[in-house]
Protein backbone atom coordinates (compact mmCIF):
# COMPACT_ATOMS: atom_id res chain seq x y z
CA UNK A 1 0.00 0.00 0.00
CA UNK A 2 2.77 2.43 0.90
CA UNK A 3 4.74 1.72 -2.30
CA UNK A 4 1.72 2.26 -4.53
CA UNK A 5 0.88 5.39 -2.57
CA UNK A 6 4.41 6.72 -3.12
CA UNK A 7 4.25 5.92 -6.84
CA UNK A 8 0.91 7.71 -6.93
CA UNK A 9 2.46 10.69 -5.17
CA UNK A 10 5.25 10.92 -7.74
CA UNK A 11 2.77 10.57 -10.61
CA UNK A 12 0.55 13.27 -9.07
CA UNK A 13 3.56 15.59 -8.84
CA UNK A 14 4.52 14.91 -12.46
CA UNK A 15 0.98 15.47 -13.68
CA UNK A 16 0.65 18.69 -11.68
CA UNK A 17 3.77 20.00 -13.44
CA UNK A 18 2.07 19.46 -16.81
CA UNK A 19 -1.58 20.08 -15.97
CA UNK A 20 -1.98 23.19 -13.76
CA UNK A 21 -5.55 22.45 -12.57
CA UNK A 22 -4.09 19.38 -10.84
CA UNK A 23 -2.61 21.55 -8.11
CA UNK A 24 0.24 20.18 -5.98
CA UNK A 25 -1.06 22.09 -2.95
CA UNK A 26 -4.15 19.86 -3.02
CA UNK A 27 -1.93 16.85 -2.44
CA UNK A 28 -0.04 18.65 0.33
CA UNK A 29 -3.33 19.35 2.09
CA UNK A 30 -4.72 15.84 1.58
CA UNK A 31 -1.57 13.83 2.43
CA UNK A 32 -1.77 14.23 6.24
CA UNK A 33 -5.40 13.11 6.17
CA UNK A 34 -4.84 10.15 3.82
CA UNK A 35 -1.45 9.07 5.19
CA UNK A 36 -1.33 10.28 8.83
CA UNK A 37 1.86 8.39 9.68
CA UNK A 38 3.73 8.84 6.38
CA UNK A 39 2.62 12.25 5.13
CA UNK A 40 6.19 13.64 5.09
CA UNK A 41 7.32 10.81 2.83
CA UNK A 42 4.33 11.20 0.51
CA UNK A 43 4.69 14.97 0.23
CA UNK A 44 8.40 14.56 -0.47
CA UNK A 45 7.68 12.01 -3.21
CA UNK A 46 5.05 14.28 -4.77
CA UNK A 47 7.50 17.20 -4.66
CA UNK A 48 10.12 15.06 -6.38
CA UNK A 49 7.66 14.30 -9.17
CA UNK A 50 6.75 17.96 -9.54
CA UNK A 51 10.39 19.04 -9.74
CA UNK A 52 11.16 16.34 -12.33
CA UNK A 53 8.29 17.72 -14.41
CA UNK A 54 9.60 21.27 -14.03
CA UNK A 55 13.08 20.09 -15.05
CA UNK A 56 11.61 18.77 -18.31
CA UNK A 57 10.07 22.20 -18.92
CA UNK A 58 13.42 23.81 -18.12
CA UNK A 59 15.27 21.57 -20.60
CA UNK A 60 12.62 22.11 -23.28
CA UNK A 61 12.87 25.88 -22.85
CA UNK A 62 16.66 25.70 -22.98
CA UNK A 63 16.65 23.66 -26.20
CA UNK A 64 13.83 25.72 -27.66
CA UNK A 65 15.72 28.95 -26.99
CA UNK A 66 18.71 27.60 -28.88
CA UNK A 67 16.54 26.69 -31.87
CA UNK A 68 14.68 30.01 -31.79
CA UNK A 69 17.92 31.99 -31.64
CA UNK A 70 19.29 30.10 -34.63
CA UNK A 71 16.09 30.68 -36.64
CA UNK A 72 15.96 34.33 -35.55
CA UNK A 73 19.51 34.92 -36.74
CA UNK A 74 18.68 33.34 -40.09
CA UNK A 75 15.48 35.38 -40.42
CA UNK A 76 17.22 38.62 -39.42
CA UNK A 77 19.82 38.03 -42.09
CA UNK A 78 17.08 37.56 -44.73
CA UNK A 79 14.85 40.45 -43.63
CA UNK A 80 17.37 43.08 -42.60
CA UNK A 81 16.18 45.43 -45.35
CA UNK A 82 12.47 45.08 -44.50
CA UNK A 83 10.70 47.36 -42.04
CA UNK A 84 8.97 45.67 -39.12
CA UNK A 85 5.73 46.85 -37.66
CA UNK A 86 5.93 48.02 -34.04
CA UNK A 87 4.69 45.55 -31.42
CA UNK A 88 1.37 46.09 -29.67
CA UNK A 89 1.16 47.52 -26.16
CA UNK A 90 0.46 44.14 -24.54
CA UNK A 91 3.27 42.47 -26.42
CA UNK A 92 5.63 45.25 -25.50
CA UNK A 93 4.80 45.01 -21.78
CA UNK A 94 5.12 41.23 -21.84
CA UNK A 95 8.49 41.49 -23.58
CA UNK A 96 9.74 44.06 -21.04
CA UNK A 97 8.56 41.97 -18.08
CA UNK A 98 10.07 38.81 -19.53
CA UNK A 99 13.37 40.55 -20.19
CA UNK A 100 13.48 41.96 -16.66
CA UNK A 101 12.77 38.51 -15.23
CA UNK A 102 15.41 36.87 -17.37
CA UNK A 103 17.94 39.56 -16.53
CA UNK A 104 17.26 39.11 -12.82
CA UNK A 105 17.65 35.35 -13.08
CA UNK A 106 21.07 35.87 -14.59
CA UNK A 107 22.41 37.59 -11.47
CA UNK A 108 24.44 35.30 -9.21
CA UNK A 109 22.66 36.22 -5.96
CA UNK A 110 19.26 37.48 -7.09
CA UNK A 111 18.62 34.70 -9.60
CA UNK A 112 18.51 31.92 -7.03
CA UNK A 113 16.39 34.14 -4.74
CA UNK A 114 13.85 34.61 -7.54
CA UNK A 115 13.77 30.84 -8.09
CA UNK A 116 13.46 30.22 -4.33
CA UNK A 117 10.62 32.74 -3.97
CA UNK A 118 8.87 31.28 -6.98
CA UNK A 119 9.08 27.72 -5.72
CA UNK A 120 8.61 28.58 -2.05
CA UNK A 121 5.67 30.97 -2.19
CA UNK A 122 4.48 30.73 -5.77
CA UNK A 123 5.31 34.28 -6.82
CA UNK A 124 6.43 34.90 -9.45
CA UNK A 125 4.74 31.83 -10.96
CA UNK A 126 7.06 28.84 -11.08
CA UNK A 127 5.99 28.01 -14.63
CA UNK A 128 7.23 31.40 -15.85
CA UNK A 129 10.46 31.24 -13.86
CA UNK A 130 11.14 27.69 -15.08
CA UNK A 131 10.91 28.70 -18.73
CA UNK A 132 12.86 31.92 -18.19
CA UNK A 133 15.64 30.06 -16.37
CA UNK A 134 15.84 27.52 -19.17
CA UNK A 135 15.97 30.22 -21.81
CA UNK A 136 18.65 32.11 -19.91
CA UNK A 137 20.78 29.01 -19.55
CA UNK A 138 20.84 28.91 -15.75
CA UNK A 139 22.65 25.86 -14.37
CA UNK A 140 20.31 22.86 -14.33
CA UNK A 141 21.81 21.72 -11.02
CA UNK A 142 21.22 25.15 -9.44
CA UNK A 143 17.66 25.31 -10.79
CA UNK A 144 16.83 21.80 -9.61
CA UNK A 145 18.35 22.28 -6.17
CA UNK A 146 16.74 25.64 -5.44
CA UNK A 147 13.37 24.55 -6.84
CA UNK A 148 13.40 21.33 -4.83
CA UNK A 149 14.24 23.19 -1.61
CA UNK A 150 11.56 25.84 -2.17
CA UNK A 151 8.80 23.43 -3.23
CA UNK A 152 9.59 20.93 -0.49
CA UNK A 153 9.53 23.64 2.16
CA UNK A 154 6.22 25.04 0.85
CA UNK A 155 4.47 21.68 0.66
CA UNK A 156 5.81 20.37 3.97
CA UNK A 157 4.75 23.57 5.76
CA UNK A 158 1.31 23.35 4.14
CA UNK A 159 0.94 19.73 5.27
CA UNK A 160 2.28 20.49 8.74
CA UNK A 161 -0.36 23.22 9.13
CA UNK A 162 -3.03 20.66 8.24
CA UNK A 163 -1.60 18.27 10.86
CA UNK A 164 -1.70 21.07 13.45
CA UNK A 165 -5.34 21.75 12.55
CA UNK A 166 -6.21 18.07 12.90
CA UNK A 167 -4.50 17.89 16.30
CA UNK A 168 -6.34 21.00 17.51
CA UNK A 169 -9.69 19.53 16.51
CA UNK A 170 -9.06 16.35 18.51
XYZ file of N, CA, C and O in Angstrom:
680
model
N 0.834 -1.205 0.000
C 0.000 0.000 0.000
C 0.868 1.253 0.000
O 0.611 2.181 -0.736
N 1.907 1.258 0.825
C 2.774 2.431 0.900
C 3.497 2.658 -0.410
O 3.586 3.782 -0.890
N 4.009 1.582 -1.031
C 4.742 1.721 -2.296
C 3.842 2.273 -3.387
O 4.236 3.177 -4.129
N 2.624 1.747 -3.497
C 1.715 2.260 -4.530
C 1.305 3.691 -4.220
O 1.115 4.494 -5.129
N 1.193 4.017 -2.946
C 0.883 5.393 -2.570
C 2.012 6.336 -2.931
O 1.781 7.463 -3.381
N 3.257 5.887 -2.770
C 4.410 6.719 -3.125
C 4.519 6.896 -4.634
O 4.824 7.987 -5.112
N 4.249 5.808 -5.377
C 4.245 5.919 -6.835
C 3.148 6.894 -7.264
O 3.356 7.745 -8.134
N 1.999 6.778 -6.639
C 0.909 7.709 -6.930
C 1.279 9.149 -6.609
O 0.914 10.076 -7.336
N 2.028 9.346 -5.537
C 2.462 10.695 -5.167
C 3.390 11.272 -6.227
O 3.247 12.435 -6.628
N 4.334 10.461 -6.691
C 5.254 10.924 -7.736
C 4.481 11.244 -9.016
O 4.706 12.288 -9.655
N 3.571 10.355 -9.395
C 2.768 10.573 -10.608
C 1.922 11.838 -10.460
O 1.821 12.634 -11.406
N 1.330 12.045 -9.297
C 0.546 13.267 -9.066
C 1.428 14.501 -9.248
O 1.033 15.470 -9.887
N 2.636 14.464 -8.686
C 3.559 15.585 -8.841
C 3.902 15.841 -10.297
O 3.904 16.985 -10.763
N 4.214 14.767 -11.032
C 4.525 14.907 -12.462
C 3.347 15.511 -13.223
O 3.511 16.442 -14.014
N 2.166 14.964 -12.982
C 0.981 15.468 -13.685
C 0.690 16.924 -13.329
O 0.276 17.702 -14.188
N 0.920 17.298 -12.066
C 0.653 18.690 -11.685
C 1.635 19.651 -12.355
O 1.313 20.819 -12.557
N 2.813 19.164 -12.714
C 3.765 20.004 -13.442
C 3.280 20.271 -14.862
O 3.568 21.325 -15.436
N 2.537 19.328 -15.433
C 2.073 19.464 -16.813
C 0.635 19.961 -16.926
O 0.256 20.504 -17.949
N -0.149 19.748 -15.911
C -1.579 20.075 -15.967
C -1.917 20.948 -14.767
O -2.242 20.436 -13.693
N -1.832 22.275 -14.907
C -1.983 23.189 -13.764
C -3.248 23.011 -12.912
O -3.164 23.200 -11.701
N -4.403 22.636 -13.469
C -5.554 22.449 -12.572
C -5.346 21.342 -11.534
O -6.008 21.323 -10.507
N -4.437 20.422 -11.805
C -4.094 19.384 -10.839
C -3.027 19.975 -9.923
O -1.839 19.783 -10.097
N -3.473 20.717 -8.935
C -2.607 21.547 -8.108
C -1.876 20.731 -7.046
O -2.481 19.975 -6.304
N -0.566 20.917 -6.946
C 0.243 20.179 -5.977
C -0.146 20.513 -4.537
O 0.007 19.675 -3.642
N -0.638 21.717 -4.297
C -1.060 22.087 -2.950
C -2.213 21.211 -2.465
O -2.336 20.950 -1.271
N -3.041 20.750 -3.384
C -4.145 19.861 -3.022
C -3.595 18.595 -2.381
O -4.089 18.120 -1.359
N -2.550 18.063 -2.986
C -1.930 16.848 -2.440
C -1.313 17.137 -1.076
O -1.429 16.332 -0.156
N -0.670 18.286 -0.953
C -0.040 18.645 0.328
C -1.077 18.773 1.440
O -0.799 18.443 2.588
N -2.263 19.224 1.103
C -3.335 19.353 2.095
C -3.937 17.980 2.412
O -4.251 17.682 3.568
N -4.063 17.140 1.393
C -4.716 15.841 1.583
C -3.798 14.786 2.208
O -4.280 13.873 2.888
N -2.506 14.881 1.982
C -1.573 13.834 2.431
C -1.658 13.542 3.933
O -1.694 12.366 4.325
N -1.692 14.550 4.813
C -1.774 14.226 6.243
C -3.069 13.513 6.635
O -3.093 12.748 7.591
N -4.119 13.759 5.886
C -5.400 13.107 6.170
C -5.382 11.666 5.651
O -5.812 10.743 6.338
N -4.853 11.477 4.441
C -4.838 10.154 3.822
C -3.736 9.247 4.375
O -3.907 8.030 4.444
N -2.607 9.834 4.709
C -1.449 9.075 5.193
C -0.938 9.702 6.489
O 0.126 10.317 6.515
N -1.685 9.563 7.595
C -1.335 10.278 8.827
C 0.052 9.954 9.387
O 0.672 10.813 10.009
N 0.545 8.756 9.139
C 1.857 8.392 9.678
C 2.997 8.647 8.696
O 4.149 8.746 9.096
N 2.686 8.730 7.409
C 3.728 8.842 6.382
C 3.557 10.071 5.491
O 4.039 10.087 4.366
N 2.903 11.100 5.980
C 2.620 12.253 5.133
C 3.886 12.952 4.669
O 3.945 13.437 3.539
N 4.936 12.981 5.485
C 6.190 13.637 5.089
C 6.791 12.909 3.882
O 7.229 13.545 2.921
N 6.784 11.600 3.926
C 7.323 10.806 2.827
C 6.510 11.009 1.551
O 7.068 11.172 0.458
N 5.196 11.023 1.675
C 4.326 11.200 0.510
C 4.466 12.599 -0.090
O 4.524 12.746 -1.312
N 4.522 13.598 0.733
C 4.687 14.969 0.233
C 6.060 15.121 -0.427
O 6.184 15.767 -1.475
N 7.058 14.507 0.128
C 8.401 14.561 -0.467
C 8.419 13.868 -1.828
O 9.025 14.379 -2.781
N 7.746 12.723 -1.930
C 7.678 12.009 -3.214
C 6.923 12.835 -4.256
O 7.341 12.931 -5.417
N 5.816 13.441 -3.843
C 5.050 14.280 -4.767
C 5.894 15.464 -5.229
O 5.909 15.824 -6.408
N 6.639 16.075 -4.311
C 7.499 17.202 -4.659
C 8.572 16.768 -5.648
O 8.868 17.492 -6.599
N 9.141 15.589 -5.432
C 10.123 15.063 -6.378
C 9.542 14.925 -7.768
O 10.173 15.303 -8.765
N 8.328 14.415 -7.868
C 7.659 14.299 -9.170
C 7.424 15.649 -9.816
O 7.644 15.830 -11.023
N 6.991 16.609 -9.016
C 6.753 17.965 -9.536
C 8.040 18.576 -10.072
O 8.062 19.137 -11.175
N 9.116 18.445 -9.325
C 10.387 19.040 -9.742
C 10.915 18.345 -11.001
O 11.434 19.010 -11.901
N 10.753 17.032 -11.101
C 11.157 16.339 -12.332
C 10.374 16.889 -13.523
O 10.941 17.134 -14.594
N 9.091 17.116 -13.335
C 8.290 17.719 -14.411
C 8.770 19.112 -14.774
O 8.853 19.464 -15.957
N 9.090 19.911 -13.766
C 9.601 21.268 -14.029
C 10.960 21.221 -14.724
O 11.258 22.061 -15.568
N 11.778 20.245 -14.383
C 13.076 20.095 -15.049
C 12.874 19.811 -16.541
O 13.618 20.331 -17.383
N 11.868 19.013 -16.878
C 11.614 18.767 -18.307
C 11.195 20.051 -19.006
O 11.583 20.279 -20.158
N 10.426 20.891 -18.335
C 10.069 22.205 -18.918
C 11.324 23.058 -19.096
O 11.487 23.734 -20.115
N 12.171 23.052 -18.088
C 13.418 23.810 -18.122
C 14.257 23.385 -19.321
O 14.738 24.220 -20.087
N 14.447 22.086 -19.498
C 15.267 21.574 -20.599
C 14.626 21.906 -21.946
O 15.318 22.307 -22.889
N 13.306 21.764 -22.039
C 12.619 22.106 -23.284
C 12.791 23.586 -23.613
O 13.020 23.946 -24.781
N 12.687 24.443 -22.618
C 12.870 25.884 -22.849
C 14.295 26.176 -23.280
O 14.539 26.997 -24.172
N 15.247 25.506 -22.646
C 16.656 25.704 -22.984
C 16.924 25.296 -24.436
O 17.536 26.042 -25.199
N 16.446 24.140 -24.827
C 16.646 23.659 -26.203
C 15.853 24.497 -27.194
O 16.332 24.794 -28.281
N 14.644 24.876 -26.792
C 13.827 25.724 -27.662
C 14.458 27.083 -27.887
O 14.417 27.630 -28.989
N 15.062 27.640 -26.858
C 15.718 28.946 -26.987
C 16.869 28.875 -27.981
O 17.069 29.786 -28.788
N 17.620 27.773 -27.932
C 18.715 27.601 -28.880
C 18.193 27.554 -30.309
O 18.743 28.189 -31.204
N 17.112 26.797 -30.529
C 16.535 26.686 -31.869
C 15.958 28.021 -32.342
O 16.130 28.412 -33.497
N 15.275 28.722 -31.439
C 14.683 30.013 -31.792
C 15.769 31.023 -32.147
O 15.640 31.772 -33.120
N 16.833 31.046 -31.354
C 17.924 31.989 -31.640
C 18.543 31.713 -33.010
O 18.827 32.637 -33.770
N 18.713 30.462 -33.332
C 19.287 30.101 -34.633
C 18.356 30.548 -35.760
O 18.790 31.163 -36.729
N 17.053 30.259 -35.617
C 16.086 30.682 -36.643
C 15.993 32.194 -36.722
O 15.878 32.750 -37.801
N 16.046 32.865 -35.565
C 15.955 34.330 -35.547
C 17.144 34.951 -36.283
O 16.978 35.901 -37.041
N 18.328 34.418 -36.047
C 19.512 34.923 -36.743
C 19.381 34.744 -38.243
O 19.718 35.640 -39.019
N 18.872 33.592 -38.665
C 18.676 33.339 -40.092
C 17.630 34.287 -40.667
O 17.814 34.848 -41.755
N 16.545 34.500 -39.951
C 15.477 35.378 -40.417
C 15.962 36.823 -40.468
O 15.674 37.543 -41.427
N 16.692 37.257 -39.434
C 17.218 38.619 -39.422
C 18.141 38.869 -40.603
O 18.143 39.958 -41.177
N 18.915 37.884 -40.940
C 19.815 38.028 -42.087
C 19.021 38.185 -43.382
O 19.406 38.965 -44.262
N 17.898 37.487 -43.513
C 17.080 37.558 -44.734
C 16.239 38.824 -44.802
O 15.942 39.328 -45.863
N 15.803 39.325 -43.639
C 14.845 40.445 -43.635
C 15.445 41.745 -43.112
O 14.711 42.626 -42.675
N 16.731 41.879 -43.151
C 17.373 43.080 -42.603
C 16.892 44.343 -43.303
O 16.789 45.400 -42.684
N 16.583 44.242 -44.581
C 16.178 45.425 -45.346
C 14.705 45.772 -45.150
O 14.292 46.892 -45.454
N 13.916 44.845 -44.651
C 12.473 45.080 -44.503
C 12.178 45.823 -43.210
O 12.837 45.639 -42.200
N 11.142 46.647 -43.243
C 10.700 47.357 -42.037
C 9.759 46.432 -41.265
O 8.928 45.756 -41.848
N 9.877 46.447 -39.966
C 8.971 45.666 -39.118
C 7.953 46.593 -38.486
O 8.260 47.714 -38.135
N 6.769 46.046 -38.323
C 5.733 46.850 -37.662
C 6.009 46.866 -36.161
O 6.509 45.895 -35.596
N 5.678 47.956 -35.483
C 5.934 48.019 -34.041
C 5.018 47.055 -33.286
O 3.894 46.805 -33.682
N 5.517 46.483 -32.193
C 4.689 45.545 -31.420
C 3.553 46.274 -30.704
O 3.632 47.468 -30.429
N 2.498 45.531 -30.403
C 1.371 46.088 -29.670
C 1.739 46.372 -28.222
O 2.772 45.928 -27.726
N 0.885 47.114 -27.540
C 1.165 47.515 -26.155
C 1.298 46.287 -25.238
O 2.203 46.225 -24.409
N 0.403 45.331 -25.390
C 0.457 44.138 -24.544
C 1.741 43.358 -24.791
O 2.415 42.951 -23.860
N 2.046 43.186 -26.058
C 3.267 42.465 -26.423
C 4.507 43.166 -25.892
O 5.451 42.525 -25.439
N 4.488 44.455 -25.961
C 5.631 45.250 -25.499
C 5.816 45.098 -23.987
O 6.929 44.907 -23.504
N 4.713 45.175 -23.234
C 4.795 45.009 -21.777
C 5.266 43.604 -21.408
O 6.098 43.430 -20.524
N 4.725 42.610 -22.098
C 5.122 41.227 -21.837
C 6.609 41.035 -22.141
O 7.327 40.398 -21.373
N 7.068 41.610 -23.216
C 8.486 41.494 -23.584
C 9.372 42.175 -22.539
O 10.416 41.636 -22.157
N 8.955 43.352 -22.064
C 9.741 44.062 -21.041
C 9.784 43.274 -19.739
O 10.830 43.136 -19.116
N 8.632 42.749 -19.318
C 8.560 41.973 -18.077
C 9.409 40.711 -18.190
O 10.149 40.371 -17.272
N 9.291 40.026 -19.322
C 10.073 38.810 -19.531
C 11.560 39.106 -19.518
O 12.349 38.375 -18.923
N 11.957 40.185 -20.158
C 13.371 40.545 -20.193
C 13.872 40.879 -18.786
O 14.956 40.462 -18.391
N 13.075 41.618 -18.024
C 13.481 41.959 -16.657
C 13.633 40.699 -15.811
O 14.582 40.568 -15.035
N 12.706 39.762 -15.973
C 12.772 38.508 -15.226
C 14.012 37.720 -15.614
O 14.746 37.223 -14.758
N 14.249 37.617 -16.896
C 15.407 36.865 -17.369
C 16.697 37.529 -16.919
O 17.636 36.861 -16.502
N 16.739 38.849 -16.988
C 17.936 39.562 -16.534
C 18.183 39.341 -15.044
O 19.317 39.200 -14.613
N 17.128 39.330 -14.262
C 17.263 39.113 -12.823
C 17.725 37.690 -12.519
O 18.528 37.476 -11.625
N 17.235 36.728 -13.290
C 17.651 35.346 -13.083
C 19.130 35.146 -13.373
O 19.757 34.242 -12.837
N 19.676 35.992 -14.194
C 21.072 35.870 -14.594
C 22.032 36.349 -13.509
O 23.221 36.050 -13.557
N 21.536 37.076 -12.540
C 22.410 37.594 -11.471
C 22.736 36.479 -10.482
O 21.865 35.713 -10.095
N 24.006 36.428 -10.051
C 24.437 35.302 -9.212
C 23.702 35.178 -7.880
O 23.468 34.073 -7.407
N 23.340 36.293 -7.257
C 22.657 36.219 -5.957
C 21.151 36.362 -6.092
O 20.407 35.678 -5.385
N 20.692 37.246 -6.963
C 19.258 37.478 -7.085
C 18.553 36.372 -7.862
O 17.396 36.063 -7.576
N 19.232 35.774 -8.814
C 18.617 34.703 -9.599
C 18.123 33.552 -8.741
O 16.949 33.172 -8.813
N 18.988 32.993 -7.899
C 18.511 31.915 -7.026
C 17.410 32.374 -6.058
O 16.514 31.597 -5.727
N 17.456 33.632 -5.630
C 16.393 34.139 -4.743
C 15.057 34.202 -5.469
O 14.014 33.905 -4.883
N 15.079 34.597 -6.746
C 13.845 34.611 -7.537
C 13.310 33.187 -7.674
O 12.110 32.937 -7.501
N 14.204 32.239 -7.967
C 13.770 30.837 -8.086
C 13.242 30.304 -6.755
O 12.242 29.590 -6.719
N 13.896 30.675 -5.656
C 13.456 30.224 -4.334
C 12.096 30.817 -3.972
O 11.215 30.110 -3.478
N 11.916 32.105 -4.234
C 10.619 32.736 -3.968
C 9.530 32.106 -4.822
O 8.421 31.822 -4.340
N 9.841 31.869 -6.071
C 8.868 31.278 -6.977
C 8.449 29.889 -6.520
O 7.262 29.567 -6.496
N 9.405 29.075 -6.144
C 9.075 27.715 -5.723
C 8.569 27.663 -4.287
O 7.776 26.795 -3.943
N 8.990 28.598 -3.460
C 8.608 28.579 -2.052
C 7.275 29.221 -1.744
O 6.558 28.758 -0.870
N 6.941 30.290 -2.459
C 5.666 30.966 -2.186
C 4.774 31.080 -3.416
O 3.641 31.508 -3.319
N 5.299 30.723 -4.570
C 4.479 30.729 -5.774
C 4.444 32.049 -6.516
O 3.692 32.210 -7.471
N 5.251 33.013 -6.098
C 5.305 34.279 -6.816
C 6.749 34.691 -7.007
O 7.489 34.716 -6.019
N 7.156 35.005 -8.183
C 6.434 34.898 -9.447
C 6.129 33.433 -9.773
O 6.752 32.533 -9.212
N 5.159 33.215 -10.677
C 4.744 31.835 -10.962
C 5.921 30.946 -11.370
O 6.758 31.346 -12.186
N 5.964 29.759 -10.816
C 7.061 28.841 -11.079
C 7.119 28.453 -12.553
O 8.212 28.272 -13.096
N 5.983 28.357 -13.208
C 5.986 28.009 -14.633
C 6.746 29.055 -15.450
O 7.527 28.717 -16.338
N 6.549 30.316 -15.130
C 7.227 31.399 -15.848
C 8.717 31.387 -15.538
O 9.563 31.503 -16.435
N 9.059 31.241 -14.275
C 10.462 31.240 -13.862
C 11.194 30.039 -14.453
O 12.347 30.154 -14.873
N 10.532 28.893 -14.515
C 11.144 27.695 -15.082
C 11.552 27.920 -16.533
O 12.685 27.641 -16.927
N 10.627 28.444 -17.314
C 10.911 28.695 -18.729
C 11.985 29.769 -18.884
O 12.920 29.622 -19.674
N 11.872 30.840 -18.109
C 12.863 31.916 -18.194
C 14.254 31.417 -17.818
O 15.244 31.759 -18.471
N 14.336 30.599 -16.787
C 15.639 30.062 -16.371
C 16.221 29.158 -17.448
O 17.427 29.187 -17.709
N 15.370 28.371 -18.077
C 15.842 27.517 -19.168
C 16.324 28.325 -20.356
O 17.359 28.017 -20.948
N 15.587 29.371 -20.695
C 15.974 30.224 -21.815
C 17.296 30.918 -21.520
O 18.163 31.036 -22.384
N 17.453 31.363 -20.299
C 18.653 32.111 -19.913
C 19.872 31.217 -19.772
O 20.997 31.694 -19.768
N 19.651 29.923 -19.655
C 20.780 29.015 -19.546
C 21.329 28.904 -18.134
O 22.508 28.647 -17.930
N 20.449 29.089 -17.144
C 20.843 28.915 -15.747
C 21.280 27.459 -15.562
O 20.779 26.559 -16.228
N 22.176 27.216 -14.647
C 22.646 25.864 -14.370
C 21.462 24.971 -13.986
O 20.666 25.321 -13.104
N 21.381 23.816 -14.634
C 20.314 22.862 -14.326
C 20.413 22.379 -12.887
O 19.400 22.226 -12.205
N 21.618 22.176 -12.401
C 21.812 21.725 -11.016
C 21.321 22.799 -10.044
O 20.614 22.494 -9.077
N 21.673 24.063 -10.301
C 21.216 25.152 -9.442
C 19.696 25.251 -9.464
O 19.051 25.337 -8.423
N 19.118 25.231 -10.660
C 17.664 25.311 -10.792
C 16.983 24.181 -10.035
O 16.053 24.407 -9.264
N 17.450 22.955 -10.250
C 16.830 21.799 -9.613
C 16.954 21.862 -8.093
O 15.977 21.625 -7.376
N 18.120 22.218 -7.613
C 18.353 22.279 -6.168
C 17.477 23.335 -5.506
O 16.789 23.061 -4.516
N 17.504 24.539 -6.047
C 16.737 25.637 -5.444
C 15.238 25.356 -5.535
O 14.498 25.577 -4.569
N 14.791 24.838 -6.672
C 13.368 24.545 -6.845
C 12.925 23.436 -5.898
O 11.849 23.512 -5.296
N 13.749 22.423 -5.745
C 13.405 21.326 -4.828
C 13.306 21.835 -3.393
O 12.354 21.508 -2.676
N 14.260 22.647 -2.975
C 14.241 23.188 -1.608
C 12.996 24.044 -1.394
O 12.283 23.891 -0.394
N 12.711 24.942 -2.316
C 11.558 25.836 -2.171
C 10.239 25.093 -2.172
O 9.382 25.321 -1.305
N 10.061 24.189 -3.145
C 8.804 23.433 -3.228
C 8.623 22.515 -2.021
O 7.531 22.434 -1.458
N 9.693 21.836 -1.637
C 9.593 20.926 -0.495
C 9.232 21.691 0.775
O 8.345 21.261 1.532
N 9.858 22.832 0.982
C 9.526 23.642 2.161
C 8.065 24.082 2.120
O 7.334 23.959 3.115
N 7.613 24.573 0.972
C 6.225 25.043 0.850
C 5.230 23.926 1.123
O 4.285 24.091 1.894
N 5.436 22.768 0.511
C 4.471 21.679 0.664
C 4.527 21.042 2.051
O 3.498 20.663 2.597
N 5.717 20.922 2.619
C 5.808 20.373 3.974
C 5.177 21.314 4.995
O 4.501 20.856 5.923
N 5.375 22.600 4.836
C 4.745 23.566 5.758
C 3.228 23.521 5.611
O 2.499 23.526 6.605
N 2.763 23.443 4.374
C 1.311 23.346 4.141
C 0.746 22.107 4.826
O -0.267 22.186 5.532
N 1.405 20.969 4.640
C 0.939 19.728 5.268
C 1.031 19.795 6.787
O 0.141 19.319 7.498
N 2.101 20.359 7.295
C 2.277 20.493 8.737
C 1.149 21.331 9.340
O 0.643 21.015 10.425
N 0.752 22.388 8.646
C -0.362 23.217 9.134
C -1.664 22.407 9.194
O -2.464 22.578 10.116
N -1.855 21.529 8.219
C -3.034 20.659 8.243
C -2.962 19.726 9.452
O -3.947 19.532 10.159
N -1.790 19.152 9.698
C -1.604 18.274 10.859
C -1.907 19.035 12.152
O -2.587 18.513 13.041
N -1.429 20.263 12.253
C -1.703 21.066 13.454
C -3.203 21.317 13.604
O -3.742 21.271 14.713
N -3.885 21.559 12.509
C -5.337 21.755 12.553
C -6.063 20.502 12.979
O -7.024 20.547 13.736
N -5.597 19.352 12.522
C -6.209 18.070 12.904
C -6.004 17.832 14.399
O -6.926 17.438 15.108
N -4.791 18.096 14.878
C -4.501 17.895 16.299
C -5.326 18.842 17.198
O -5.740 18.464 18.283
N -5.533 20.059 16.728
C -6.338 21.001 17.508
C -7.802 20.575 17.574
O -8.474 20.839 18.573
N -8.283 19.927 16.526
C -9.687 19.535 16.513
C -9.939 18.284 17.355
O -11.082 17.948 17.636
N -8.881 17.577 17.703
C -9.061 16.352 18.506
C -9.122 16.667 19.944
O -9.242 17.122 20.796
